[in-house]
């Protein structure tokens, strides 16, 4: 008699955004005249850049003509895209990454959920607290995390690395040595960046301990400061210990277009096996390539027009971030993030919990954000606002918050 | 010290198409004047239908305008696509499948590789022999298949169901009861169809034994005969034992566009757990939706223009199939498939093995096909030709084969 994967049954409900949705909809039903501003969810709002739109139309025309029609894409991505990524995202920053170490995918969420598959079932993972839930949930599904304790909101077999104001929201090296270390910088949800020196400490630690770092650099395009790395491969020795995941979602507004990539250097070897071959096998078996037209759109991001236009989009969001940050500070809030990331992480005032502040902001200011406790216990008493709204809404939201 | 998933190391090399590629390239280098016709790989060649192209351009324009821009898609797919699928692919055929039982994905390959994840690690799988390799490889990666015997070319913990001329290439009910049964009809590689009565036997068998059928209906659009089902849900009781996987790749030429879907009925329960919720959780955790523009293209396939145009594409390929089938029969070959599927499965003549016939056809006829033994031991002495070439190339290939 067939049974299910009972690891799935251990997962607590994913209530964060559905609870938010229910609270907001209850409030708007009771108060239909109020105009709600949503700075909660991490989705972009600006339309696709003209260079991307042009590339999409052109690629669609290619697909409309038998002479230029493309069927199945190469499993690992088209060379025109992998080559330009190797050149612009890595070589131009002094990182030694070859085109055939880049695996094109349908986005960073898929890759960050799937990457754990190539490791042994008893690998011990370490995650930041607070954290993007996909790293944990995908490992729970694979049976790596032990049991969930509803009291502490933690899994028995995960090494948690608290990210707090004290350590600048960049975790300290853990006491217990993990096998697989998930790091995301610039960070979601805290908006924190990591300096190159501190990231180098992690690379050295992983190399020394035979651990692998999964480095999620989905927000790389938002880095503004000199000493903050865009890629983990800016650190010496990262080729032997790090996998990097990148996304076009926030860099170029591709959340609805789906494109990302993962770098697995050929020097990365675990117990005698090169991970590059394993990931290639996974990709070749359970994935069939990102759409040709979307890969063409991705390549357009690296043209001079595409670079200028997407840089402008990032600047637009970062202007929002700066506005939120400055406004909250003026209003007396303790604020983090927003300098190298599109997220602002603020301390709830007057000893409120994350959810108390959520209710307060919704009811008194008609502004929706995300309670920090939803990302892990160390997020309690914090609150996330995103810079992805329109400038006009951002200004209005801050006016309301200041007037509370 | 981190270790890899050593199930990956058990996989033998995936040599079929690379061996074919090497042989073809060696031959063309030695004989640069010969014009090779490729009827080997299962990729379409006709360009996208005008209705699909129009929908893509329109959707790209929506993504170019802030007022109509769409970011993250709903995890499980847009309602405009799920609704029309429920209506046209199921309700219109008398199948009771609701829109919220349909999960939109980036293609049948991803879904057929990922679906095993929601079942227990000790589930015993059954596959046809010959078979599409993804079913087996994805289960090997999950540790379900035991060890590989290079002699028999079989895994120690898989129930193999031979598909032979004797059983019309539709497998007999196995003696040893499996937990998870993979069926693909119309079949790749044999081109065989299954009648509704014989499929009903499988549904009854699965319900009786608490097994689940993964029904891969990627070639459904090629069904031409009355007593051949388009969906497993045409069989009574399938809602409690079957998951169905569909693809836009062959139905509408989306191999380079990537769109498919999986149906998990809410009545499908394993050991007390509804599989619908598990697959929804998997989708929500490790996937972020198919691109909006591609989902719009998918919906266009169901418009009157889209239906007419894609039906014409299928008819074009099926004209090729009929031409190959008739031509081979005239030339004295024993031929199967090609009536409800775009694949022709022929018996190699004069006691040749699959690879001997491959070499013979390449060298004497300059035509490339796929050796049946590459799909499993019961494929030995068989050979697959596809109907996805141009009509002109198909006619020329048959002229050459007949003149051998």
Coordinates of N, CA, C and O in Angstrom, one line a residue, chain A residues 235-390:
Chain A
X235 N 35.5 36.4 -3.0 CA 36.3 36.0 -1.9 C 37.3 34.9 -2.4 O 36.8 34.0 -3.1
X236 N 38.5 34.9 -1.9 CA 39.5 33.9 -2.3 C 39.0 32.5 -1.7 O 38.6 32.4 -0.6
X237 N 39.1 31.5 -2.6 CA 38.8 30.1 -2.1 C 37.3 29.7 -2.3 O 36.9 28.6 -2.0
X238 N 36.5 30.7 -2.8 CA 35.0 30.3 -2.9 C 34.7 29.3 -3.9 O 33.7 28.6 -3.8
X239 N 35.6 29.1 -4.9 CA 35.4 28.1 -5.9 C 35.4 26.7 -5.4 O 34.9 25.8 -6.0
X240 N 36.0 26.5 -4.2 CA 36.0 25.1 -3.7 C 35.0 24.9 -2.6 O 34.9 23.8 -2.0
X241 N 34.1 25.9 -2.3 CA 33.2 25.7 -1.2 C 31.8 26.4 -1.4 O 31.0 26.3 -0.5
X242 N 31.6 27.1 -2.5 CA 30.4 27.8 -2.6 C 29.6 27.6 -4.0 O 30.2 27.6 -5.0
X243 N 28.3 27.5 -3.8 CA 27.3 27.6 -4.9 C 26.6 28.9 -4.8 O 26.2 29.3 -3.7
X244 N 26.5 29.6 -5.9 CA 25.8 30.9 -5.9 C 24.5 30.9 -6.7 O 24.6 30.4 -7.8
X245 N 23.5 31.5 -6.2 CA 22.2 31.5 -6.8 C 21.9 33.0 -7.2 O 22.0 33.8 -6.3
X246 N 21.5 33.2 -8.4 CA 21.2 34.6 -8.8 C 19.8 34.6 -9.5 O 19.3 33.6 -9.9
X247 N 19.2 35.8 -9.5 CA 17.8 36.0 -10.0 C 17.7 37.2 -10.9 O 18.4 38.2 -10.7
X248 N 16.9 37.1 -11.9 CA 16.6 38.3 -12.7 C 15.3 39.0 -12.1 O 14.9 40.1 -12.6
X249 N 14.7 38.5 -11.1 CA 13.4 39.0 -10.6 C 13.5 40.4 -10.1 O 12.7 41.3 -10.4
X250 N 14.5 40.7 -9.2 CA 14.6 42.0 -8.6 C 15.6 42.9 -9.4 O 15.5 44.1 -9.3
X251 N 16.5 42.2 -10.1 CA 17.5 43.0 -10.9 C 16.9 43.6 -12.1 O 17.2 44.7 -12.5
X252 N 15.8 42.9 -12.7 CA 15.3 43.4 -13.9 C 13.7 43.3 -14.0 O 13.2 43.3 -15.0
X253 N 13.1 43.0 -12.8 CA 11.7 43.0 -12.8 C 11.1 41.7 -13.4 O 10.0 41.8 -14.0
X254 N 11.8 40.6 -13.4 CA 11.4 39.4 -14.0 C 10.5 38.5 -13.1 O 10.4 37.3 -13.4
X255 N 9.9 39.0 -12.1 CA 9.1 38.1 -11.2 C 8.1 37.3 -11.9 O 7.8 36.2 -11.6
X256 N 7.5 38.0 -12.9 CA 6.4 37.3 -13.7 C 7.0 36.6 -15.0 O 6.2 36.0 -15.8
X257 N 8.3 36.7 -15.2 CA 8.9 36.2 -16.5 C 9.7 35.0 -16.2 O 9.9 34.1 -17.0
X258 N 10.2 34.8 -14.9 CA 10.9 33.6 -14.4 C 12.2 33.4 -15.1 O 12.3 32.7 -16.1
X259 N 13.3 33.9 -14.5 CA 14.6 33.5 -15.0 C 15.6 33.7 -13.8 O 15.5 34.7 -13.1
X260 N 16.5 32.8 -13.7 CA 17.6 32.8 -12.7 C 18.7 32.0 -13.2 O 18.7 31.4 -14.2
X261 N 19.7 31.9 -12.3 CA 20.8 30.9 -12.6 C 21.5 30.5 -11.4 O 21.5 31.2 -10.3
X262 N 22.2 29.4 -11.4 CA 23.0 28.9 -10.3 C 24.4 28.6 -10.9 O 24.6 28.1 -12.0
X263 N 25.4 29.0 -10.0 CA 26.8 28.8 -10.4 C 27.3 27.6 -9.6 O 27.2 27.7 -8.3
X264 N 27.8 26.6 -10.2 CA 28.5 25.5 -9.5 C 29.9 25.4 -10.1 O 30.0 24.8 -11.2
X265 N 30.9 25.9 -9.4 CA 32.2 25.8 -10.0 C 32.7 24.4 -10.1 O 32.4 23.5 -9.3
X266 N 33.5 24.1 -11.1 CA 34.0 22.8 -11.3 C 35.0 22.3 -10.2 O 35.2 21.1 -10.1
X267 N 35.5 23.3 -9.5 CA 36.4 22.9 -8.4 C 35.7 22.4 -7.1 O 36.4 22.1 -6.1
X268 N 34.4 22.5 -7.1 CA 33.7 22.2 -5.9 C 33.4 20.7 -5.8 O 32.6 20.1 -6.6
X269 N 34.1 20.1 -4.9 CA 34.1 18.6 -4.8 C 33.7 18.2 -3.4 O 34.2 18.8 -2.4
X270 N 32.8 17.2 -3.3 CA 32.4 16.7 -2.0 C 32.6 15.2 -1.9 O 32.1 14.5 -2.8
X271 N 33.4 14.8 -1.0 CA 33.7 13.4 -0.8 C 34.1 12.7 -2.1 O 33.8 11.6 -2.4
X272 N 34.9 13.5 -2.9 CA 35.5 12.9 -4.1 C 34.6 13.2 -5.4 O 35.0 12.9 -6.5
X273 N 33.4 13.7 -5.2 CA 32.5 13.9 -6.3 C 32.3 15.4 -6.6 O 32.0 16.2 -5.7
X274 N 32.5 15.7 -7.9 CA 32.3 17.1 -8.3 C 30.8 17.4 -8.4 O 30.0 16.7 -9.0
X275 N 30.4 18.5 -7.7 CA 29.0 18.8 -7.6 C 28.4 19.3 -9.0 O 27.3 19.2 -9.3
X276 N 29.3 19.8 -9.8 CA 28.9 20.3 -11.1 C 28.2 19.2 -11.9 O 27.1 19.5 -12.5
X277 N 28.8 18.0 -11.9 CA 28.1 16.9 -12.7 C 26.8 16.5 -12.1 O 25.9 16.2 -12.8
X278 N 26.7 16.5 -10.8 CA 25.4 16.2 -10.1 C 24.3 17.2 -10.5 O 23.2 16.8 -10.8
X279 N 24.7 18.4 -10.4 CA 23.6 19.4 -10.7 C 23.2 19.4 -12.2 O 22.1 19.6 -12.5
X280 N 24.2 19.1 -13.0 CA 23.9 19.0 -14.4 C 23.0 17.8 -14.7 O 22.0 17.9 -15.5
X281 N 23.2 16.7 -13.9 CA 22.3 15.6 -14.1 C 20.9 15.8 -13.6 O 19.9 15.4 -14.1
X282 N 20.8 16.6 -12.5 CA 19.5 16.9 -11.9 C 18.8 17.8 -12.9 O 17.6 17.6 -13.2
X283 N 19.5 18.8 -13.4 CA 18.9 19.8 -14.4 C 18.5 19.0 -15.6 O 17.4 19.2 -16.1
X284 N 19.3 18.1 -16.1 CA 19.0 17.4 -17.3 C 17.8 16.4 -17.2 O 17.2 16.0 -18.1
X285 N 17.6 15.9 -15.9 CA 16.6 14.9 -15.7 C 15.2 15.5 -15.3 O 14.2 15.0 -15.7
X286 N 15.2 16.6 -14.5 CA 14.0 17.1 -14.0 C 13.6 18.5 -14.5 O 12.8 19.2 -13.9
X287 N 14.3 19.0 -15.5 CA 14.1 20.4 -16.0 C 14.3 20.3 -17.5 O 15.0 19.5 -18.0
X288 N 13.6 21.2 -18.2 CA 13.8 21.2 -19.6 C 14.1 22.5 -20.2 O 13.8 22.8 -21.4
X289 N 14.8 23.3 -19.4 CA 15.3 24.6 -19.9 C 14.3 25.7 -19.7 O 13.1 25.5 -19.7
X290 N 14.8 26.9 -19.6 CA 14.0 28.1 -19.5 C 13.6 28.5 -21.0 O 14.3 28.2 -21.9
X291 N 12.4 29.1 -21.1 CA 11.9 29.4 -22.5 C 12.9 30.3 -23.3 O 13.6 31.2 -22.7
X292 N 13.1 29.9 -24.6 CA 14.0 30.7 -25.4 C 13.7 32.2 -25.4 O 14.6 33.0 -25.2
X293 N 12.4 32.6 -25.4 CA 12.1 34.0 -25.5 C 12.5 34.7 -24.1 O 12.9 35.8 -24.1
X294 N 12.4 34.0 -23.0 CA 12.8 34.5 -21.8 C 14.3 34.6 -21.6 O 14.9 35.6 -21.1
X295 N 15.0 33.6 -22.2 CA 16.5 33.7 -22.2 C 17.0 34.9 -23.0 O 17.9 35.5 -22.7
X296 N 16.3 35.1 -24.2 CA 16.6 36.3 -25.0 C 16.4 37.6 -24.2 O 17.1 38.5 -24.2
X297 N 15.3 37.6 -23.4 CA 14.9 38.8 -22.6 C 16.1 39.0 -21.6 O 16.5 40.1 -21.3
X298 N 16.5 37.8 -21.0 CA 17.6 37.9 -20.0 C 18.9 38.5 -20.6 O 19.6 39.3 -20.0
X299 N 19.2 38.1 -21.8 CA 20.4 38.6 -22.5 C 20.3 40.1 -22.7 O 21.3 40.8 -22.7
X300 N 19.0 40.5 -23.0 CA 18.8 42.0 -23.3 C 19.1 42.8 -22.1 O 19.5 44.0 -22.2
X301 N 19.1 42.2 -20.9 CA 19.4 43.0 -19.6 C 20.8 43.4 -19.6 O 21.2 44.4 -19.0
X302 N 21.7 42.7 -20.4 CA 23.1 43.0 -20.4 C 23.5 43.9 -21.5 O 24.7 44.2 -21.7
X303 N 22.6 44.3 -22.4 CA 23.0 45.2 -23.4 C 23.1 46.6 -22.8 O 22.6 46.8 -21.7
X304 N 23.8 47.5 -23.5 CA 23.9 48.9 -22.9 C 22.6 49.5 -22.5 O 22.4 50.0 -21.4
X305 N 21.6 49.4 -23.4 CA 20.2 49.9 -23.1 C 19.6 49.2 -21.9 O 19.1 49.8 -21.0
X306 N 19.7 47.9 -21.9 CA 19.1 47.1 -20.8 C 19.8 47.4 -19.5 O 19.1 47.5 -18.5
X307 N 21.1 47.5 -19.5 CA 21.8 47.8 -18.3 C 21.4 49.2 -17.7 O 21.1 49.3 -16.5
X308 N 21.3 50.2 -18.6 CA 20.9 51.5 -18.2 C 19.5 51.5 -17.6 O 19.2 52.1 -16.6
X309 N 18.6 50.8 -18.4 CA 17.1 50.9 -18.0 C 16.9 50.1 -16.7 O 16.1 50.5 -15.8
X310 N 17.5 48.9 -16.5 CA 17.3 48.2 -15.3 C 18.0 48.8 -14.1 O 17.5 48.8 -13.0
X311 N 19.1 49.5 -14.4 CA 19.8 50.3 -13.3 C 18.9 51.4 -12.8 O 18.8 51.7 -11.6
X312 N 18.1 52.0 -13.7 CA 17.2 53.0 -13.4 C 16.0 52.4 -12.5 O 15.5 53.1 -11.6
X313 N 15.6 51.2 -12.9 CA 14.5 50.6 -12.1 C 15.0 50.4 -10.6 O 14.3 50.7 -9.7
X314 N 16.2 49.8 -10.5 CA 16.8 49.6 -9.2 C 16.9 50.9 -8.4 O 16.6 51.0 -7.2
X315 N 17.3 52.0 -9.1 CA 17.5 53.3 -8.5 C 16.1 53.8 -8.0 O 16.0 54.4 -6.9
X316 N 15.1 53.5 -8.8 CA 13.7 54.0 -8.4 C 13.3 53.3 -7.1 O 12.9 54.0 -6.2
X317 N 13.6 52.0 -7.0 CA 13.2 51.3 -5.8 C 14.1 51.7 -4.6 O 13.6 51.9 -3.5
X318 N 15.3 52.0 -4.9 CA 16.3 52.4 -3.8 C 16.0 53.8 -3.3 O 16.3 54.2 -2.2
X319 N 15.4 54.6 -4.2 CA 14.9 56.0 -3.8 C 13.8 55.8 -2.8 O 13.7 56.5 -1.8
X320 N 12.9 54.8 -3.1 CA 11.8 54.5 -2.1 C 12.4 54.0 -0.8 O 12.0 54.4 0.3
X321 N 13.4 53.2 -0.9 CA 14.0 52.6 0.3 C 14.6 53.7 1.2 O 14.4 53.7 2.4
X322 N 15.4 54.6 0.5 CA 16.0 55.7 1.2 C 14.9 56.6 1.9 O 15.1 57.1 3.0
X323 N 13.8 56.8 1.1 CA 12.7 57.6 1.7 C 12.1 57.0 2.9 O 11.8 57.7 3.9
X324 N 11.9 55.7 2.8 CA 11.3 55.0 4.0 C 12.2 55.0 5.2 O 11.8 55.3 6.3
X325 N 13.5 54.8 4.9 CA 14.5 54.7 5.9 C 14.6 56.1 6.7 O 14.5 56.1 7.9
X326 N 14.7 57.1 5.9 CA 14.9 58.5 6.4 C 13.6 58.9 7.2 O 13.6 59.4 8.3
X327 N 12.4 58.6 6.6 CA 11.2 59.0 7.2 C 11.0 58.3 8.5 O 10.5 58.9 9.5
X328 N 11.3 57.0 8.6 CA 11.1 56.3 9.8 C 12.1 56.8 10.9 O 11.7 56.9 12.1
X329 N 13.3 57.1 10.5 CA 14.3 57.6 11.4 C 13.8 58.9 12.0 O 13.8 59.2 13.2
X330 N 13.3 59.8 11.1 CA 12.7 61.1 11.6 C 11.6 60.9 12.6 O 11.5 61.7 13.5
X331 N 10.8 59.8 12.3 CA 9.7 59.6 13.2 C 10.1 58.8 14.5 O 9.3 58.4 15.3
X332 N 11.4 58.6 14.6 CA 11.9 58.1 15.9 C 12.1 56.6 15.9 O 12.4 56.0 16.9
X333 N 11.9 55.9 14.8 CA 12.1 54.5 14.7 C 13.5 54.1 14.6 O 14.4 54.8 14.1
X334 N 13.8 52.8 15.1 CA 15.1 52.2 14.9 C 15.0 51.4 13.6 O 14.2 50.5 13.5
X335 N 15.9 51.7 12.6 CA 15.7 51.2 11.3 C 17.0 50.5 10.8 O 18.1 51.1 11.0
X336 N 16.9 49.4 10.1 CA 18.0 48.7 9.5 C 17.7 48.5 8.0 O 16.6 48.5 7.6
X337 N 18.7 48.1 7.2 CA 18.5 47.8 5.8 C 18.3 49.0 5.0 O 18.5 50.1 5.4
X338 N 17.9 48.7 3.7 CA 17.5 49.8 2.8 C 18.6 50.5 2.2 O 18.4 51.4 1.4
X339 N 19.9 50.1 2.5 CA 21.0 50.8 1.8 C 21.6 49.9 0.7 O 21.9 50.4 -0.4
X340 N 21.7 48.6 0.9 CA 22.2 47.7 -0.1 C 21.1 46.7 -0.4 O 21.4 45.6 -1.0
X341 N 19.8 47.0 -0.1 CA 18.7 46.0 -0.3 C 17.4 46.8 -0.4 O 17.3 47.9 0.2
X342 N 16.4 46.2 -1.0 CA 15.1 46.9 -1.1 C 14.2 46.7 0.1 O 13.0 46.9 0.0
X343 N 14.8 46.1 1.2 CA 14.0 45.9 2.3 C 14.4 46.8 3.5 O 15.6 47.0 3.7
X344 N 13.4 47.2 4.2 CA 13.7 48.0 5.5 C 13.2 47.2 6.6 O 12.1 46.7 6.6
X345 N 14.1 47.0 7.6 CA 13.8 46.2 8.8 C 13.7 47.1 10.0 O 14.7 47.7 10.3
X346 N 12.6 47.3 10.5 CA 12.4 48.2 11.6 C 12.0 47.6 12.9 O 11.4 46.5 12.9
X347 N 12.4 48.2 14.0 CA 12.1 47.7 15.3 C 10.7 48.2 15.7 O 10.4 49.4 15.6
X348 N 9.8 47.3 16.0 CA 8.4 47.8 16.4 C 8.6 48.7 17.7 O 9.4 48.3 18.6
X349 N 7.9 49.8 17.7 CA 8.0 50.7 18.8 C 7.3 50.3 20.1 O 6.4 49.4 20.0
X350 N 7.6 50.9 21.2 CA 6.9 50.7 22.5 C 6.7 49.3 22.9 O 5.7 48.9 23.5
X351 N 7.7 48.4 22.6 CA 7.6 47.1 23.1 C 6.6 46.2 22.4 O 6.2 45.1 22.9
X352 N 6.0 46.7 21.3 CA 5.0 45.9 20.6 C 5.7 44.6 20.0 O 6.8 44.6 19.6
X353 N 4.9 43.5 19.9 CA 5.4 42.4 19.1 C 5.2 42.7 17.6 O 4.5 43.7 17.2
X354 N 5.7 41.9 16.7 CA 5.6 42.1 15.3 C 4.1 42.1 14.9 O 3.8 43.0 14.1
X355 N 3.3 41.2 15.4 CA 1.9 41.2 15.0 C 1.1 42.3 15.6 O 0.2 42.8 14.9
X356 N 1.5 42.7 16.8 CA 0.8 43.9 17.4 C 1.1 45.1 16.5 O 0.2 45.9 16.2
X357 N 2.3 45.3 16.0 CA 2.6 46.4 15.2 C 1.9 46.3 13.9 O 1.5 47.3 13.3
X358 N 1.8 45.1 13.3 CA 1.1 44.9 12.1 C -0.3 45.4 12.2 O -0.8 46.2 11.3
X359 N -1.0 45.0 13.3 CA -2.4 45.4 13.5 C -2.5 46.9 13.6 O -3.4 47.6 13.1
X360 N -1.6 47.5 14.4 CA -1.6 48.9 14.7 C -1.4 49.7 13.4 O -2.1 50.6 13.1
X361 N -0.4 49.2 12.5 CA -0.1 49.9 11.3 C -1.3 49.8 10.3 O -1.7 50.8 9.6
X362 N -1.9 48.6 10.3 CA -3.1 48.4 9.4 C -4.2 49.3 9.8 O -4.8 50.0 9.0
X363 N -4.5 49.3 11.1 CA -5.7 50.0 11.6 C -5.6 51.5 11.7 O -6.5 52.2 11.3
X364 N -4.4 51.9 12.1 CA -4.2 53.4 12.3 C -3.7 54.0 11.1 O -4.0 55.2 10.8
X365 N -2.9 53.3 10.3 CA -2.2 54.0 9.2 C -2.7 53.4 7.8 O -2.3 54.0 6.8
X366 N -3.4 52.3 7.9 CA -3.8 51.7 6.6 C -2.7 51.3 5.7 O -2.7 51.4 4.5
X367 N -1.6 50.9 6.4 CA -0.4 50.4 5.7 C -0.1 49.0 6.0 O -0.2 48.6 7.2
X368 N 0.2 48.2 5.0 CA 0.4 46.8 5.3 C 1.9 46.5 5.1 O 2.5 46.8 4.1
X369 N 2.5 45.8 6.1 CA 3.9 45.3 6.0 C 3.9 43.9 6.4 O 2.9 43.2 6.4
X370 N 5.1 43.4 6.7 CA 5.2 42.0 7.1 C 5.8 41.8 8.5 O 6.9 42.4 8.7
X371 N 5.2 41.1 9.3 CA 5.7 40.9 10.7 C 7.0 40.1 10.7 O 7.1 39.0 10.1
X372 N 8.0 40.6 11.3 CA 9.3 39.9 11.3 C 9.3 38.5 11.9 O 10.1 37.7 11.5
X373 N 8.4 38.3 12.9 CA 8.4 37.0 13.5 C 8.0 35.9 12.5 O 8.2 34.7 12.7
X374 N 7.3 36.3 11.4 CA 7.0 35.3 10.4 C 8.2 34.7 9.7 O 8.1 33.6 9.1
X375 N 9.4 35.3 9.8 CA 10.6 34.8 9.2 C 11.4 34.0 10.2 O 12.5 33.5 9.9
X376 N 11.0 33.8 11.5 CA 11.8 33.1 12.5 C 11.7 33.9 13.8 O 11.5 35.1 13.8
X377 N 12.0 33.1 14.9 CA 11.9 33.7 16.2 C 12.8 35.0 16.4 O 12.3 35.9 17.1
X378 N 14.0 35.0 15.8 CA 14.8 36.2 16.0 C 14.2 37.4 15.3 O 14.7 38.6 15.5
X379 N 13.2 37.2 14.5 CA 12.5 38.3 13.8 C 11.4 39.0 14.7 O 10.9 40.0 14.3
X380 N 11.2 38.4 15.8 CA 10.1 38.9 16.7 C 10.5 40.4 17.2 O 11.7 40.6 17.4
X381 N 9.5 41.2 17.2 CA 9.6 42.6 17.5 C 10.1 43.4 16.3 O 10.2 44.7 16.4
X382 N 10.4 42.7 15.2 CA 10.8 43.5 14.0 C 9.7 43.5 12.9 O 8.7 42.7 13.1
X383 N 9.9 44.3 11.9 CA 8.8 44.4 10.9 C 9.5 44.8 9.6 O 10.5 45.6 9.5
X384 N 9.0 44.2 8.5 CA 9.6 44.4 7.2 C 8.8 45.3 6.3 O 7.6 45.0 6.1
X385 N 9.3 46.4 5.7 CA 8.7 47.1 4.7 C 9.5 47.0 3.4 O 10.7 46.9 3.5
X386 N 8.8 46.9 2.3 CA 9.6 46.8 1.0 C 9.5 48.1 0.2 O 8.6 48.9 0.4
X387 N 10.5 48.3 -0.6 CA 10.7 49.5 -1.4 C 10.1 49.3 -2.8 O 10.3 50.1 -3.7
X388 N 9.3 48.2 -3.0 CA 8.8 47.9 -4.4 C 7.5 48.6 -4.8 O 7.0 48.3 -5.8
X389 N 7.0 49.4 -3.9 CA 5.7 50.1 -4.2 C 6.1 51.3 -5.2 O 7.2 51.5 -5.6
X390 N 5.0 52.0 -5.6 CA 5.3 53.2 -6.4 C 5.8 54.3 -5.4 O 5.6 54.3 -4.2

